[in-house]
JSON list of C-alpha atoms and ligand atoms in Angstrom, two decimals:
[
{"chain": "A", "resi": 111, "resn": "MET", "atom": "CA", "xyz": [66.79, 136.34, 31.55]},
{"chain": "A", "resi": 112, "resn": "ALA", "atom": "CA", "xyz": [66.84, 132.44, 30.08]},
{"chain": "A", "resi": 113, "resn": "GLU", "atom": "CA", "xyz": [66.30, 129.66, 32.61]},
{"chain": "A", "resi": 114, "resn": "THR", "atom": "CA", "xyz": [69.22, 127.86, 34.25]},
{"chain": "A", "resi": 115, "resn": "ILE", "atom": "CA", "xyz": [69.78, 123.73, 34.55]},
{"chain": "A", "resi": 116, "resn": "PHE", "atom": "CA", "xyz": [68.56, 124.00, 37.65]},
{"chain": "A", "resi": 117, "resn": "GLN", "atom": "CA", "xyz": [65.64, 126.19, 37.42]},
{"chain": "A", "resi": 118, "resn": "LYS", "atom": "CA", "xyz": [64.44, 123.01, 34.58]},
{"chain": "A", "resi": 119, "resn": "ILE", "atom": "CA", "xyz": [65.97, 120.67, 37.94]},
{"chain": "A", "resi": 120, "resn": "ILE", "atom": "CA", "xyz": [63.33, 122.17, 40.16]},
{"chain": "A", "resi": 121, "resn": "ASN", "atom": "CA", "xyz": [59.78, 121.98, 37.60]},
{"chain": "A", "resi": 122, "resn": "LYS", "atom": "CA", "xyz": [61.28, 118.66, 36.88]},
{"chain": "A", "resi": 123, "resn": "GLU", "atom": "CA", "xyz": [61.32, 119.62, 33.44]},
{"chain": "A", "resi": 124, "resn": "ILE", "atom": "CA", "xyz": [64.81, 117.39, 33.12]},
{"chain": "A", "resi": 125, "resn": "PRO", "atom": "CA", "xyz": [66.14, 114.19, 35.14]},
{"chain": "A", "resi": 126, "resn": "ALA", "atom": "CA", "xyz": [68.66, 114.82, 38.43]},
{"chain": "A", "resi": 127, "resn": "ASP", "atom": "CA", "xyz": [69.23, 111.80, 40.87]},
{"chain": "A", "resi": 128, "resn": "ILE", "atom": "CA", "xyz": [67.51, 113.99, 43.96]},
{"chain": "A", "resi": 129, "resn": "VAL", "atom": "CA", "xyz": [68.83, 113.70, 47.09]},
{"chain": "A", "resi": 130, "resn": "TYR", "atom": "CA", "xyz": [66.74, 115.60, 49.19]},
{"chain": "A", "resi": 131, "resn": "GLU", "atom": "CA", "xyz": [63.56, 118.45, 48.72]},
{"chain": "A", "resi": 132, "resn": "SER", "atom": "CA", "xyz": [62.41, 120.39, 50.72]},
{"chain": "A", "resi": 133, "resn": "GLU", "atom": "CA", "xyz": [59.73, 123.29, 50.73]},
{"chain": "A", "resi": 134, "resn": "ASN", "atom": "CA", "xyz": [62.17, 125.97, 49.96]},
{"chain": "A", "resi": 135, "resn": "VAL", "atom": "CA", "xyz": [65.71, 123.33, 49.24]},
{"chain": "A", "resi": 136, "resn": "LEU", "atom": "CA", "xyz": [66.43, 120.67, 46.58]},
{"chain": "A", "resi": 137, "resn": "ALA", "atom": "CA", "xyz": [69.78, 118.87, 46.05]},
{"chain": "A", "resi": 138, "resn": "PHE", "atom": "CA", "xyz": [70.79, 116.67, 44.24]},
{"chain": "A", "resi": 139, "resn": "ARG", "atom": "CA", "xyz": [74.05, 114.68, 43.24]},
{"chain": "A", "resi": 140, "resn": "ASP", "atom": "CA", "xyz": [76.79, 116.80, 40.34]},
{"chain": "A", "resi": 141, "resn": "ILE", "atom": "CA", "xyz": [76.53, 115.20, 37.18]},
{"chain": "A", "resi": 142, "resn": "ASN", "atom": "CA", "xyz": [80.42, 115.33, 36.88]},
{"chain": "A", "resi": 143, "resn": "PRO", "atom": "CA", "xyz": [81.11, 114.43, 40.80]},
{"chain": "A", "resi": 144, "resn": "LYS", "atom": "CA", "xyz": [84.36, 115.90, 41.90]},
{"chain": "A", "resi": 145, "resn": "ALA", "atom": "CA", "xyz": [84.58, 113.09, 45.33]},
{"chain": "A", "resi": 146, "resn": "PRO", "atom": "CA", "xyz": [82.68, 110.00, 46.33]},
{"chain": "A", "resi": 147, "resn": "VAL", "atom": "CA", "xyz": [79.90, 112.19, 47.29]},
{"chain": "A", "resi": 148, "resn": "HIS", "atom": "CA", "xyz": [79.38, 115.21, 45.48]},
{"chain": "A", "resi": 149, "resn": "VAL", "atom": "CA", "xyz": [76.09, 116.68, 45.63]},
{"chain": "A", "resi": 150, "resn": "LEU", "atom": "CA", "xyz": [74.11, 120.26, 45.04]},
{"chain": "A", "resi": 151, "resn": "ILE", "atom": "CA", "xyz": [72.01, 121.93, 47.19]},
{"chain": "A", "resi": 152, "resn": "ILE", "atom": "CA", "xyz": [69.94, 124.21, 45.56]},
{"chain": "A", "resi": 153, "resn": "PRO", "atom": "CA", "xyz": [66.69, 127.02, 47.19]},
{"chain": "A", "resi": 154, "resn": "LYS", "atom": "CA", "xyz": [64.11, 126.46, 44.71]},
{"chain": "A", "resi": 155, "resn": "ILE", "atom": "CA", "xyz": [64.09, 130.22, 43.96]},
{"chain": "A", "resi": 156, "resn": "GLU", "atom": "CA", "xyz": [66.23, 131.61, 41.90]},
{"chain": "A", "resi": 157, "resn": "ILE", "atom": "CA", "xyz": [69.14, 133.87, 43.49]},
{"chain": "A", "resi": 158, "resn": "PRO", "atom": "CA", "xyz": [71.59, 134.43, 40.63]},
{"chain": "A", "resi": 159, "resn": "THR", "atom": "CA", "xyz": [74.98, 134.08, 42.55]},
{"chain": "A", "resi": 160, "resn": "VAL", "atom": "CA", "xyz": [75.86, 134.88, 46.08]},
{"chain": "A", "resi": 161, "resn": "ARG", "atom": "CA", "xyz": [76.26, 138.80, 45.69]},
{"chain": "A", "resi": 162, "resn": "GLU", "atom": "CA", "xyz": [72.73, 139.40, 45.82]},
{"chain": "A", "resi": 163, "resn": "ILE", "atom": "CA", "xyz": [71.98, 137.54, 48.71]},
{"chain": "A", "resi": 164, "resn": "ILE", "atom": "CA", "xyz": [70.93, 139.80, 51.36]},
{"chain": "A", "resi": 165, "resn": "GLY", "atom": "CA", "xyz": [71.45, 138.94, 54.62]},
{"chain": "A", "resi": 166, "resn": "SER", "atom": "CA", "xyz": [68.02, 139.34, 56.51]},
{"chain": "A", "resi": 167, "resn": "GLU", "atom": "CA", "xyz": [65.90, 137.99, 53.77]},
{"chain": "A", "resi": 168, "resn": "HIS", "atom": "CA", "xyz": [67.92, 134.86, 52.76]},
{"chain": "A", "resi": 169, "resn": "ALA", "atom": "CA", "xyz": [68.83, 134.20, 56.16]},
{"chain": "A", "resi": 170, "resn": "ALA", "atom": "CA", "xyz": [66.65, 131.77, 57.20]},
{"chain": "A", "resi": 171, "resn": "LEU", "atom": "CA", "xyz": [66.94, 130.02, 53.62]},
{"chain": "A", "resi": 172, "resn": "LEU", "atom": "CA", "xyz": [70.57, 129.58, 53.77]},
{"chain": "A", "resi": 173, "resn": "GLY", "atom": "CA", "xyz": [69.99, 128.20, 57.17]},
{"chain": "A", "resi": 174, "resn": "GLU", "atom": "CA", "xyz": [67.73, 125.55, 55.64]},
{"chain": "A", "resi": 175, "resn": "MET", "atom": "CA", "xyz": [70.19, 124.65, 52.96]},
{"chain": "A", "resi": 176, "resn": "TYR", "atom": "CA", "xyz": [73.26, 124.61, 56.13]},
{"chain": "A", "resi": 177, "resn": "ASP", "atom": "CA", "xyz": [70.37, 121.99, 57.62]},
{"chain": "A", "resi": 178, "resn": "ALA", "atom": "CA", "xyz": [69.72, 119.71, 54.54]},
{"chain": "A", "resi": 179, "resn": "ALA", "atom": "CA", "xyz": [73.96, 119.59, 54.23]},
{"chain": "A", "resi": 180, "resn": "ASN", "atom": "CA", "xyz": [74.35, 118.28, 57.71]},
{"chain": "A", "resi": 181, "resn": "GLN", "atom": "CA", "xyz": [71.62, 115.67, 56.69]},
{"chain": "A", "resi": 182, "resn": "ILE", "atom": "CA", "xyz": [72.90, 115.00, 53.17]},
{"chain": "A", "resi": 183, "resn": "ALA", "atom": "CA", "xyz": [75.99, 113.69, 54.76]},
{"chain": "A", "resi": 184, "resn": "ILE", "atom": "CA", "xyz": [74.76, 111.80, 57.47]},
{"chain": "A", "resi": 185, "resn": "ASP", "atom": "CA", "xyz": [72.94, 109.95, 55.14]},
{"chain": "A", "resi": 186, "resn": "GLU", "atom": "CA", "xyz": [75.96, 109.99, 52.83]},
{"chain": "A", "resi": 187, "resn": "GLY", "atom": "CA", "xyz": [78.00, 108.85, 55.74]},
{"chain": "A", "resi": 188, "resn": "ILE", "atom": "CA", "xyz": [80.28, 111.62, 55.98]},
{"chain": "A", "resi": 189, "resn": "SER", "atom": "CA", "xyz": [80.08, 113.32, 58.49]},
{"chain": "A", "resi": 190, "resn": "ASP", "atom": "CA", "xyz": [81.97, 111.85, 61.17]},
{"chain": "A", "resi": 191, "resn": "ASP", "atom": "CA", "xyz": [85.18, 112.14, 58.99]},
{"chain": "A", "resi": 192, "resn": "GLY", "atom": "CA", "xyz": [84.20, 115.64, 57.73]},
{"chain": "A", "resi": 193, "resn": "PHE", "atom": "CA", "xyz": [83.23, 117.05, 54.12]},
{"chain": "A", "resi": 194, "resn": "ARG", "atom": "CA", "xyz": [83.27, 120.33, 51.94]},
{"chain": "A", "resi": 195, "resn": "LEU", "atom": "CA", "xyz": [80.42, 122.80, 51.30]},
{"chain": "A", "resi": 196, "resn": "VAL", "atom": "CA", "xyz": [81.97, 125.64, 48.71]},
{"chain": "A", "resi": 197, "resn": "PHE", "atom": "CA", "xyz": [79.88, 128.75, 46.94]},
{"chain": "A", "resi": 198, "resn": "ASN", "atom": "CA", "xyz": [81.42, 129.97, 43.97]},
{"chain": "A", "resi": 199, "resn": "CYS", "atom": "CA", "xyz": [80.61, 132.92, 42.68]},
{"chain": "A", "resi": 200, "resn": "GLY", "atom": "CA", "xyz": [81.36, 133.99, 39.38]},
{"chain": "A", "resi": 201, "resn": "ASP", "atom": "CA", "xyz": [83.62, 134.00, 36.71]},
{"chain": "A", "resi": 202, "resn": "ASN", "atom": "CA", "xyz": [86.90, 134.24, 38.77]},
{"chain": "A", "resi": 203, "resn": "GLY", "atom": "CA", "xyz": [85.05, 131.72, 41.35]},
{"chain": "A", "resi": 204, "resn": "GLY", "atom": "CA", "xyz": [84.47, 129.06, 38.16]},
{"chain": "A", "resi": 205, "resn": "GLN", "atom": "CA", "xyz": [80.22, 129.67, 38.98]},
{"chain": "A", "resi": 206, "resn": "GLU", "atom": "CA", "xyz": [78.99, 127.65, 35.93]},
{"chain": "A", "resi": 207, "resn": "VAL", "atom": "CA", "xyz": [75.34, 127.67, 36.84]},
{"chain": "A", "resi": 208, "resn": "TYR", "atom": "CA", "xyz": [73.87, 131.42, 38.02]},
{"chain": "A", "resi": 209, "resn": "HIS", "atom": "CA", "xyz": [71.82, 129.75, 40.45]},
{"chain": "A", "resi": 210, "resn": "ILE", "atom": "CA", "xyz": [73.72, 129.19, 43.29]},
{"chain": "A", "resi": 211, "resn": "HIS", "atom": "CA", "xyz": [73.89, 126.31, 44.71]},
{"chain": "A", "resi": 212, "resn": "MET", "atom": "CA", "xyz": [76.02, 124.88, 47.56]},
{"chain": "A", "resi": 213, "resn": "HIS", "atom": "CA", "xyz": [78.70, 122.42, 46.74]},
{"chain": "A", "resi": 214, "resn": "LEU", "atom": "CA", "xyz": [78.58, 119.53, 48.86]},
{"chain": "A", "resi": 215, "resn": "LEU", "atom": "CA", "xyz": [82.31, 117.57, 48.77]},
{"chain": "A", "resi": 216, "resn": "GLY", "atom": "CA", "xyz": [82.81, 114.21, 50.73]},
{"chain": "A", "resi": 217, "resn": "GLY", "atom": "CA", "xyz": [84.04, 111.09, 51.13]},
{"chain": "A", "resi": 218, "resn": "ARG", "atom": "CA", "xyz": [88.40, 111.39, 50.46]},
{"chain": "A", "resi": 219, "resn": "GLN", "atom": "CA", "xyz": [90.77, 113.40, 51.45]},
{"chain": "A", "resi": 220, "resn": "MET", "atom": "CA", "xyz": [90.69, 117.14, 50.68]},
{"chain": "A", "resi": 221, "resn": "LYS", "atom": "CA", "xyz": [92.98, 119.77, 49.17]},
{"chain": "A", "resi": 222, "resn": "TRP", "atom": "CA", "xyz": [94.08, 123.35, 50.73]},
{"chain": "A", "resi": 223, "resn": "PRO", "atom": "CA", "xyz": [94.00, 125.96, 48.77]},
{"chain": "A", "resi": 224, "resn": "PRO", "atom": "CA", "xyz": [91.65, 124.72, 46.02]},
{"chain": "A", "resi": 225, "resn": "GLY", "atom": "CA", "xyz": [93.17, 124.86, 42.59]},
{"chain": "B", "resi": 296, "resn": "LIG", "atom": "P1", "xyz": [79.67, 125.60, 39.57]},
{"chain": "B", "resi": 296, "resn": "LIG", "atom": "O1", "xyz": [81.06, 125.24, 38.55]},
{"chain": "B", "resi": 296, "resn": "LIG", "atom": "O2", "xyz": [80.45, 125.83, 40.99]},
{"chain": "B", "resi": 296, "resn": "LIG", "atom": "O3", "xyz": [78.54, 126.68, 38.74]},
{"chain": "B", "resi": 296, "resn": "LIG", "atom": "O4", "xyz": [78.84, 123.91, 39.97]},
{"chain": "B", "resi": 296, "resn": "LIG", "atom": "C1", "xyz": [77.47, 123.73, 38.86]},
{"chain": "B", "resi": 296, "resn": "LIG", "atom": "C2", "xyz": [77.56, 122.31, 38.92]},
{"chain": "B", "resi": 296, "resn": "LIG", "atom": "O5", "xyz": [76.63, 122.34, 38.35]},
{"chain": "B", "resi": 296, "resn": "LIG", "atom": "C3", "xyz": [78.86, 121.21, 37.97]},
{"chain": "B", "resi": 296, "resn": "LIG", "atom": "O6", "xyz": [79.55, 120.91, 39.04]},
{"chain": "B", "resi": 296, "resn": "LIG", "atom": "C4", "xyz": [78.03, 120.28, 37.07]},
{"chain": "B", "resi": 296, "resn": "LIG", "atom": "C5", "xyz": [76.81, 120.62, 37.53]},
{"chain": "B", "resi": 296, "resn": "LIG", "atom": "N1", "xyz": [76.30, 120.57, 36.48]},
{"chain": "B", "resi": 296, "resn": "LIG", "atom": "C6", "xyz": [75.43, 121.39, 34.97]},
{"chain": "B", "resi": 296, "resn": "LIG", "atom": "N2", "xyz": [75.02, 121.13, 34.81]},
{"chain": "B", "resi": 296, "resn": "LIG", "atom": "C7", "xyz": [73.89, 119.47, 35.53]},
{"chain": "B", "resi": 296, "resn": "LIG", "atom": "C8", "xyz": [73.22, 118.99, 35.03]},
{"chain": "B", "resi": 296, "resn": "LIG", "atom": "O7", "xyz": [71.78, 119.70, 34.49]},
{"chain": "B", "resi": 296, "resn": "LIG", "atom": "N3", "xyz": [72.46, 117.92, 36.38]},
{"chain": "B", "resi": 296, "resn": "LIG", "atom": "C9", "xyz": [73.83, 117.72, 37.61]},
{"chain": "B", "resi": 296, "resn": "LIG", "atom": "N4", "xyz": [72.80, 117.24, 38.04]},
{"chain": "B", "resi": 296, "resn": "LIG", "atom": "N5", "xyz": [74.55, 118.64, 37.70]},
{"chain": "B", "resi": 296, "resn": "LIG", "atom": "C10", "xyz": [74.96, 120.18, 36.81]}
]
């Protein structure tokens, strides 16, 4: 399968506004932000969609992604007011990039249901 744009960001082949990096996780600002704070949190290993998440195999990695989201929310000053974490999955889920990513959205009141 062709390399995704996020793999190129992981490999530092294309630039991104990186806000967090650890051994297993990278987070950077969305190029087309939908909120004052819009950060994408991704694993460094490629997992195309959340359908490929295997509980025991990926549990620790998902935990790291949620830890990163909480830390970034604190760093960005949106933790106390609240924020939204979203994984889009597949066509109906509105997924464009097939390397799983958690959207961290905050800095404004979110609406429900999402579009
Ligand atoms: P999704 O629709 O859930 O697959 O979200 C993909 C997001 O990725 C979308 O909000 C825009 C963002 N995005 C796409 N290409 C780039 C890029 O090259 N750089 C950055 N920073 N974000 C990107």
